[in-house]
PDB file of C-alpha atoms in Angstrom:
ATOM      1  CA  ALA A   1      13.034  -6.117  20.422  1.00 68.00           C
ATOM      2  CA  GLN A   2      12.015  -3.221  22.529  1.00 74.00           C
ATOM      3  CA  SER A   3      11.350  -2.669  26.148  1.00 83.00           C
ATOM      4  CA  VAL A   4      10.770   0.120  28.577  1.00 89.00           C
ATOM      5  CA  THR A   5      11.547   0.151  32.322  1.00 93.00           C
ATOM      6  CA  GLN A   6      10.018   2.651  34.747  1.00 94.00           C
ATOM      7  CA  LEU A   7      12.293   2.525  37.562  1.00 92.00           C
ATOM      8  CA  ASP A   8       9.820   3.806  40.427  1.00 94.00           C
ATOM      9  CA  SER A   9       6.364   2.296  40.939  1.00 92.00           C
ATOM     10  CA  HIS A  10       5.380   5.185  43.312  1.00 96.00           C
ATOM     11  CA  VAL A  11       6.970   8.547  43.745  1.00 98.00           C
ATOM     12  CA  SER A  12       5.822  11.016  46.486  1.00 98.00           C
ATOM     13  CA  VAL A  13       6.628  14.798  46.351  1.00 97.00           C
ATOM     14  CA  SER A  14       5.265  17.967  48.211  1.00 98.00           C
ATOM     15  CA  GLU A  15       3.256  20.383  46.299  1.00 97.00           C
ATOM     16  CA  GLY A  16       5.593  23.111  44.729  1.00 97.00           C
ATOM     17  CA  THR A  17       8.674  20.839  44.618  1.00 98.00           C
ATOM     18  CA  PRO A  18      10.108  19.234  41.464  1.00 98.00           C
ATOM     19  CA  VAL A  19       8.809  16.031  40.019  1.00 98.00           C
ATOM     20  CA  LEU A  20      11.217  13.339  38.463  1.00 98.00           C
ATOM     21  CA  LEU A  21       9.719  10.163  36.927  1.00 98.00           C
ATOM     22  CA  ARG A  22      12.473   7.969  35.544  1.00 98.00           C
ATOM     23  CA  CYS A  23      12.191   5.868  32.370  1.00 96.00           C
ATOM     24  CA  ASN A  24      14.744   3.805  30.516  1.00 95.00           C
ATOM     25  CA  TYR A  25      14.243   1.986  27.233  1.00 91.00           C
ATOM     26  CA  SER A  26      15.946  -0.520  24.969  1.00 87.00           C
ATOM     27  CA  SER A  27      15.483  -0.719  21.279  1.00 77.00           C
ATOM     28  CA  SER A  28      17.176  -2.159  18.318  1.00 70.00           C
ATOM     29  CA  TYR A  29      15.999   0.726  16.208  1.00 72.00           C
ATOM     30  CA  SER A  30      15.582   4.338  16.580  1.00 73.00           C
ATOM     31  CA  PRO A  31      12.629   4.622  18.978  1.00 79.00           C
ATOM     32  CA  SER A  32       9.706   6.897  19.313  1.00 83.00           C
ATOM     33  CA  LEU A  33       9.089   7.621  22.900  1.00 88.00           C
ATOM     34  CA  PHE A  34       5.906   9.028  24.802  1.00 91.00           C
ATOM     35  CA  TRP A  35       4.656   9.802  28.285  1.00 95.00           C
ATOM     36  CA  TYR A  36       1.175   9.348  29.073  1.00 94.00           C
ATOM     37  CA  VAL A  37      -0.928  10.208  32.144  1.00 95.00           C
ATOM     38  CA  GLN A  38      -3.937   8.385  33.598  1.00 92.00           C
ATOM     39  CA  HIS A  39      -6.274   9.794  36.129  1.00 90.00           C
ATOM     40  CA  PRO A  40      -8.305   7.372  38.116  1.00 83.00           C
ATOM     41  CA  ASN A  41     -10.820   5.306  36.053  1.00 78.00           C
ATOM     42  CA  LYS A  42     -10.002   7.291  33.013  1.00 82.00           C
ATOM     43  CA  GLY A  43      -8.213   6.515  29.736  1.00 83.00           C
ATOM     44  CA  LEU A  44      -4.632   7.732  29.117  1.00 87.00           C
ATOM     45  CA  GLN A  45      -3.811  11.114  27.755  1.00 90.00           C
ATOM     46  CA  LEU A  46      -0.684  12.092  25.890  1.00 90.00           C
ATOM     47  CA  LEU A  47       1.688  14.333  27.851  1.00 94.00           C
ATOM     48  CA  LEU A  48       4.453  14.532  25.254  1.00 93.00           C
ATOM     49  CA  LYS A  49       6.294  12.723  22.661  1.00 89.00           C
ATOM     50  CA  TYR A  50       9.885  12.518  21.396  1.00 87.00           C
ATOM     51  CA  THR A  51      10.817  13.300  17.756  1.00 72.00           C
ATOM     52  CA  SER A  52      14.141  13.206  16.392  1.00 74.00           C
ATOM     53  CA  ALA A  53      14.149  17.018  16.015  1.00 73.00           C
ATOM     54  CA  ALA A  54      14.892  17.951  19.433  1.00 82.00           C
ATOM     55  CA  THR A  55      16.205  16.142  22.672  1.00 88.00           C
ATOM     56  CA  LEU A  56      14.229  18.207  25.190  1.00 93.00           C
ATOM     57  CA  VAL A  57      10.550  17.832  24.533  1.00 93.00           C
ATOM     58  CA  LYS A  58       8.137  20.029  26.279  1.00 94.00           C
ATOM     59  CA  GLY A  59       4.625  18.757  26.918  1.00 94.00           C
ATOM     60  CA  ILE A  60       1.300  19.967  28.438  1.00 93.00           C
ATOM     61  CA  ASN A  61       0.817  20.899  32.083  1.00 93.00           C
ATOM     62  CA  GLY A  62       4.592  22.314  32.420  1.00 96.00           C
ATOM     63  CA  PHE A  63       6.037  18.814  32.022  1.00 97.00           C
ATOM     64  CA  GLU A  64       9.074  18.017  29.884  1.00 97.00           C
ATOM     65  CA  ALA A  65      11.390  15.141  29.082  1.00 97.00           C
ATOM     66  CA  GLU A  66      14.952  14.755  27.818  1.00 94.00           C
ATOM     67  CA  PHE A  67      15.990  11.967  25.366  1.00 92.00           C
ATOM     68  CA  LYS A  68      19.528  10.930  26.228  1.00 92.00           C
ATOM     69  CA  LYS A  69      20.556   8.281  23.772  1.00 88.00           C
ATOM     70  CA  SER A  70      23.835   7.498  25.578  1.00 90.00           C
ATOM     71  CA  GLU A  71      22.008   6.780  28.756  1.00 92.00           C
ATOM     72  CA  THR A  72      18.885   5.181  26.923  1.00 92.00           C
ATOM     73  CA  SER A  73      16.652   7.351  29.148  1.00 94.00           C
ATOM     74  CA  PHE A  74      13.727   9.530  28.716  1.00 95.00           C
ATOM     75  CA  HIS A  75      12.881  10.834  32.221  1.00 97.00           C
ATOM     76  CA  LEU A  76       9.917  13.000  32.820  1.00 98.00           C
ATOM     77  CA  THR A  77      10.169  16.323  34.877  1.00 98.00           C
ATOM     78  CA  LYS A  78       8.180  19.242  36.135  1.00 98.00           C
ATOM     79  CA  PRO A  79       9.753  22.171  38.135  1.00 97.00           C
ATOM     80  CA  SER A  80       6.889  22.485  40.530  1.00 97.00           C
ATOM     81  CA  ALA A  81       4.277  19.824  41.425  1.00 97.00           C
ATOM     82  CA  HIS A  82       0.646  20.714  41.552  1.00 96.00           C
ATOM     83  CA  MET A  83      -2.144  18.704  43.486  1.00 96.00           C
ATOM     84  CA  SER A  84      -3.802  18.022  40.107  1.00 94.00           C
ATOM     85  CA  ASP A  85      -0.613  16.203  38.842  1.00 96.00           C
ATOM     86  CA  ALA A  86      -1.455  13.230  41.263  1.00 96.00           C
ATOM     87  CA  ALA A  87      -1.944  10.492  38.620  1.00 96.00           C
ATOM     88  CA  GLU A  88      -0.292   7.503  37.112  1.00 95.00           C
ATOM     89  CA  TYR A  89       2.219   7.967  34.437  1.00 96.00           C
ATOM     90  CA  PHE A  90       3.313   5.713  31.630  1.00 94.00           C
ATOM     91  CA  CYS A  91       6.422   5.726  29.553  1.00 93.00           C
ATOM     92  CA  VAL A  92       5.909   4.183  26.005  1.00 88.00           C
ATOM     93  CA  VAL A  93       8.161   3.190  23.286  1.00 85.00           C
ATOM     94  CA  THR A  94       7.237   2.401  19.751  1.00 77.00           C
ATOM     95  CA  LEU A  95       9.564   1.572  16.839  1.00 66.00           C
ATOM     96  CA  SER A  96       9.414   1.779  13.062  1.00 57.00           C
ATOM     97  CA  GLY A  97      11.309  -0.410  10.507  1.00 49.00           C
ATOM     98  CA  GLY A  98       8.595  -3.026  10.770  1.00 48.00           C
ATOM     99  CA  TYR A  99       4.908  -3.012  11.756  1.00 52.00           C
ATOM    100  CA  GLN A 100       4.540  -0.562  14.592  1.00 59.00           C
ATOM    101  CA  LYS A 101       4.012  -2.045  18.106  1.00 67.00           C
ATOM    102  CA  VAL A 102       3.462  -0.132  21.220  1.00 73.00           C
ATOM    103  CA  THR A 103       5.155  -1.253  24.451  1.00 80.00           C
ATOM    104  CA  PHE A 104       4.217   0.231  27.882  1.00 84.00           C
ATOM    105  CA  GLY A 105       6.239   0.640  30.922  1.00 88.00           C
ATOM    106  CA  THR A 106       4.526  -0.561  34.174  1.00 88.00           C
ATOM    107  CA  GLY A 107       3.585   2.827  35.401  1.00 92.00           C
ATOM    108  CA  THR A 108       4.625   5.248  38.153  1.00 95.00           C
ATOM    109  CA  LYS A 109       2.050   6.591  40.622  1.00 95.00           C
ATOM    110  CA  LEU A 110       2.713  10.028  41.540  1.00 97.00           C
ATOM    111  CA  GLN A 111       1.419  11.293  44.933  1.00 97.00           C
ATOM    112  CA  VAL A 112       1.450  15.088  45.565  1.00 97.00           C
ATOM    113  CA  ILE A 113       1.408  16.066  49.317  1.00 97.00           C
ATOM    114  CA  PRO A 114      -0.204  19.276  50.234  1.00 95.00           C
TER     115      PRO A 114
ATOM    116  CA  ASP B   1     -14.406  15.114  16.450  1.00 60.00           C
ATOM    117  CA  GLY B   2     -12.127  12.184  15.726  1.00 68.00           C
ATOM    118  CA  GLY B   3     -11.563   9.785  18.614  1.00 91.00           C
ATOM    119  CA  ILE B   4     -11.828   6.389  19.893  1.00 93.00           C
ATOM    120  CA  THR B   5     -14.819   5.235  21.815  1.00 94.00           C
ATOM    121  CA  GLN B   6     -15.276   2.397  24.139  1.00 95.00           C
ATOM    122  CA  SER B   7     -18.610   1.090  25.345  1.00 91.00           C
ATOM    123  CA  PRO B   8     -20.065   0.487  27.883  1.00 91.00           C
ATOM    124  CA  LYS B   9     -18.198   2.446  30.573  1.00 91.00           C
ATOM    125  CA  TYR B  10     -19.086  -0.245  33.266  1.00 93.00           C
ATOM    126  CA  LEU B  11     -20.098  -3.925  32.584  1.00 93.00           C
ATOM    127  CA  PHE B  12     -21.197  -6.667  35.058  1.00 92.00           C
ATOM    128  CA  ARG B  13     -21.124 -10.187  34.013  1.00 90.00           C
ATOM    129  CA  LYS B  14     -22.151 -13.365  35.780  1.00 90.00           C
ATOM    130  CA  GLU B  15     -19.623 -16.128  36.045  1.00 88.00           C
ATOM    131  CA  GLY B  16     -19.779 -18.537  32.985  1.00 88.00           C
ATOM    132  CA  GLN B  17     -20.970 -15.800  30.578  1.00 91.00           C
ATOM    133  CA  ASN B  18     -19.061 -14.383  27.674  1.00 94.00           C
ATOM    134  CA  VAL B  19     -19.244 -10.702  27.168  1.00 94.00           C
ATOM    135  CA  THR B  20     -18.080  -8.511  24.410  1.00 96.00           C
ATOM    136  CA  LEU B  21     -16.548  -4.993  24.789  1.00 96.00           C
ATOM    137  CA  SER B  22     -16.951  -2.424  22.027  1.00 97.00           C
ATOM    138  CA  CYS B  23     -14.041  -0.233  20.575  1.00 97.00           C
ATOM    139  CA  GLU B  24     -14.573   1.983  17.687  1.00 97.00           C
ATOM    140  CA  GLN B  25     -12.273   4.661  16.171  1.00 97.00           C
ATOM    141  CA  ASN B  26     -12.843   7.204  13.447  1.00 96.00           C
ATOM    142  CA  LEU B  27      -9.152   8.226  13.182  1.00 93.00           C
ATOM    143  CA  ASN B  28      -8.555   6.051  10.110  1.00 92.00           C
ATOM    144  CA  HIS B  29      -5.885   4.086  12.006  1.00 90.00           C
ATOM    145  CA  ASP B  30      -4.582   0.846  10.793  1.00 89.00           C
ATOM    146  CA  ALA B  31      -3.448  -0.493  14.129  1.00 88.00           C
ATOM    147  CA  MET B  32      -5.670  -1.131  17.241  1.00 91.00           C
ATOM    148  CA  TYR B  33      -4.862  -2.766  20.547  1.00 90.00           C
ATOM    149  CA  TRP B  34      -6.625  -4.133  23.621  1.00 94.00           C
ATOM    150  CA  TYR B  35      -5.054  -3.700  27.061  1.00 92.00           C
ATOM    151  CA  ARG B  36      -5.883  -5.014  30.498  1.00 94.00           C
ATOM    152  CA  GLN B  37      -4.970  -2.989  33.441  1.00 91.00           C
ATOM    153  CA  ASP B  38      -4.782  -4.371  37.001  1.00 89.00           C
ATOM    154  CA  PRO B  39      -3.692  -2.357  40.099  1.00 80.00           C
ATOM    155  CA  GLY B  40       0.163  -2.364  40.266  1.00 71.00           C
ATOM    156  CA  GLN B  41       0.679  -4.158  37.030  1.00 75.00           C
ATOM    157  CA  GLY B  42       0.401  -1.511  34.507  1.00 77.00           C
ATOM    158  CA  LEU B  43      -0.895  -2.296  31.093  1.00 84.00           C
ATOM    159  CA  ARG B  44      -0.684  -5.662  29.638  1.00 88.00           C
ATOM    160  CA  LEU B  45      -1.338  -6.395  25.982  1.00 88.00           C
ATOM    161  CA  ILE B  46      -4.170  -8.835  25.159  1.00 94.00           C
ATOM    162  CA  TYR B  47      -4.482  -8.638  21.417  1.00 94.00           C
ATOM    163  CA  TYR B  48      -3.487  -6.221  18.569  1.00 90.00           C
ATOM    164  CA  SER B  49      -4.272  -5.749  14.966  1.00 91.00           C
ATOM    165  CA  GLN B  50      -2.209  -3.994  12.420  1.00 87.00           C
ATOM    166  CA  ILE B  51      -4.653  -4.513   9.738  1.00 89.00           C
ATOM    167  CA  VAL B  52      -8.160  -5.322   8.844  1.00 93.00           C
ATOM    168  CA  ASN B  53      -8.881  -9.070   8.971  1.00 94.00           C
ATOM    169  CA  ASP B  54      -5.558  -9.679  10.761  1.00 93.00           C
ATOM    170  CA  PHE B  55      -4.813  -9.815  14.536  1.00 94.00           C
ATOM    171  CA  GLN B  56      -2.217 -11.071  16.913  1.00 91.00           C
ATOM    172  CA  LYS B  57      -2.062 -12.409  20.338  1.00 93.00           C
ATOM    173  CA  GLY B  58      -0.368 -10.329  22.940  1.00 90.00           C
ATOM    174  CA  ASP B  59       1.044 -11.271  26.324  1.00 87.00           C
ATOM    175  CA  ILE B  60      -2.081 -12.311  27.952  1.00 94.00           C
ATOM    176  CA  ALA B  61      -4.588 -13.448  25.177  1.00 96.00           C
ATOM    177  CA  GLU B  62      -5.845 -16.666  26.961  1.00 96.00           C
ATOM    178  CA  GLY B  63      -9.599 -16.493  27.521  1.00 96.00           C
ATOM    179  CA  TYR B  64      -9.958 -13.613  25.224  1.00 97.00           C
ATOM    180  CA  SER B  65     -11.059 -13.199  21.370  1.00 97.00           C
ATOM    181  CA  VAL B  66     -11.116 -10.540  18.900  1.00 98.00           C
ATOM    182  CA  SER B  67     -11.983  -9.784  15.429  1.00 97.00           C
ATOM    183  CA  ARG B  68     -11.232  -7.094  13.002  1.00 97.00           C
ATOM    184  CA  GLU B  69     -13.770  -7.081  10.065  1.00 97.00           C
ATOM    185  CA  LYS B  70     -13.747  -3.364   9.747  1.00 97.00           C
ATOM    186  CA  LYS B  71     -11.072  -0.902   9.988  1.00 96.00           C
ATOM    187  CA  GLU B  72     -13.037   1.131  12.570  1.00 97.00           C
ATOM    188  CA  SER B  73     -13.890  -1.632  14.904  1.00 98.00           C
ATOM    189  CA  PHE B  74     -11.954  -3.943  17.232  1.00 98.00           C
ATOM    190  CA  PRO B  75     -14.371  -5.658  19.659  1.00 98.00           C
ATOM    191  CA  LEU B  76     -13.096  -7.851  22.418  1.00 98.00           C
ATOM    192  CA  THR B  77     -14.847 -10.832  23.826  1.00 97.00           C
ATOM    193  CA  VAL B  78     -14.126 -12.025  27.247  1.00 96.00           C
ATOM    194  CA  THR B  79     -14.975 -15.680  27.521  1.00 94.00           C
ATOM    195  CA  SER B  80     -15.834 -17.936  30.277  1.00 88.00           C
ATOM    196  CA  ALA B  81     -12.400 -19.438  29.931  1.00 87.00           C
ATOM    197  CA  GLN B  82     -10.902 -16.209  31.252  1.00 88.00           C
ATOM    198  CA  LYS B  83     -10.234 -17.071  34.940  1.00 87.00           C
ATOM    199  CA  ASN B  84     -10.046 -13.750  36.410  1.00 90.00           C
ATOM    200  CA  PRO B  85     -11.790 -11.328  34.201  1.00 93.00           C
ATOM    201  CA  THR B  86     -12.437  -8.396  36.565  1.00 94.00           C
ATOM    202  CA  ALA B  87     -10.347  -5.661  35.260  1.00 94.00           C
ATOM    203  CA  PHE B  88     -10.215  -2.341  33.533  1.00 93.00           C
ATOM    204  CA  TYR B  89      -9.861  -2.694  29.830  1.00 95.00           C
ATOM    205  CA  LEU B  90      -8.277  -0.122  27.528  1.00 93.00           C
ATOM    206  CA  CYS B  91      -8.566   0.008  23.831  1.00 94.00           C
ATOM    207  CA  ALA B  92      -6.029   1.979  21.739  1.00 90.00           C
ATOM    208  CA  SER B  93      -5.317   2.910  18.229  1.00 89.00           C
ATOM    209  CA  SER B  94      -2.325   4.245  16.208  1.00 85.00           C
ATOM    210  CA  ILE B  95      -1.556   4.915  12.591  1.00 82.00           C
ATOM    211  CA  GLY B  96       0.482   1.729  12.275  1.00 71.00           C
ATOM    212  CA  GLY B  97       1.946   0.508   9.067  1.00 61.00           C
ATOM    213  CA  ARG B  98       5.617   0.187   8.158  1.00 53.00           C
ATOM    214  CA  ALA B  99       8.257   2.957   8.570  1.00 45.00           C
ATOM    215  CA  VAL B 100       6.005   5.100  10.670  1.00 49.00           C
ATOM    216  CA  MET B 101       7.815   7.361  13.042  1.00 51.00           C
ATOM    217  CA  ASN B 102       6.590   9.516  15.932  1.00 53.00           C
ATOM    218  CA  THR B 103       3.083   8.376  15.912  1.00 67.00           C
ATOM    219  CA  GLU B 104       1.356   8.109  19.370  1.00 77.00           C
ATOM    220  CA  ALA B 105      -1.517   5.917  20.411  1.00 80.00           C
ATOM    221  CA  PHE B 106      -4.901   7.282  21.256  1.00 86.00           C
ATOM    222  CA  PHE B 107      -6.791   5.674  24.026  1.00 89.00           C
ATOM    223  CA  GLY B 108     -10.470   5.240  24.851  1.00 91.00           C
ATOM    224  CA  GLN B 109     -11.922   5.874  28.279  1.00 91.00           C
ATOM    225  CA  GLY B 110     -11.934   2.334  29.222  1.00 92.00           C
ATOM    226  CA  THR B 111     -14.404  -0.195  30.317  1.00 94.00           C
ATOM    227  CA  ARG B 112     -14.483  -1.571  33.738  1.00 93.00           C
ATOM    228  CA  LEU B 113     -15.618  -5.144  33.787  1.00 94.00           C
ATOM    229  CA  THR B 114     -16.769  -6.738  37.039  1.00 94.00           C
ATOM    230  CA  VAL B 115     -17.672 -10.430  37.323  1.00 90.00           C
ATOM    231  CA  VAL B 116     -20.429 -11.115  39.998  1.00 86.00           C
TER     232      VAL B 116
END
């Protein structure tokens, strides 16, 4: 079985300050992990994905995430928030070893204060 | 361009009517998914299909039906049995199959269904 937990439903930061969105997962197999962003009334856009090649993953728009197996975490960070980063973010886990199934976290809404 | 297309973007339905949401992909993906999104509840899985002519119920399948007659298409019917159908519906696809690593899901732009 697999699951993913996003620890904060809402995060508020000031423009220019760091962003941290937390995600923990559980998986019986080696997982694939992703972060998606959703702007209002839009579909989801892939920010970054974890491959087994590197534990620190860089994505679009200055975001990055670090895979920590010992902590079963995949937190999303950005050094300096921009107003355009205000959106909802979803952590996602999939696993192989059987038919692939995608499991979503419940999402974190990021508010950026001017 | 390859991608996944949902139509229509906005849909209004009278109570008691069935309505079908379209989802088409030209990515040659085996797996397709339907999610429902409500404020504060994230994405909830309605149905998924890993291969043509096969589909499985997700977490909230009651009041919905799907078909997968073609690899490219995975339409969702919201039936009159769905008690609270007003929501944002998202379709997604992924490569699927066995032993497939590191493949993300691709999403359509969504259909907002409103029951009037």
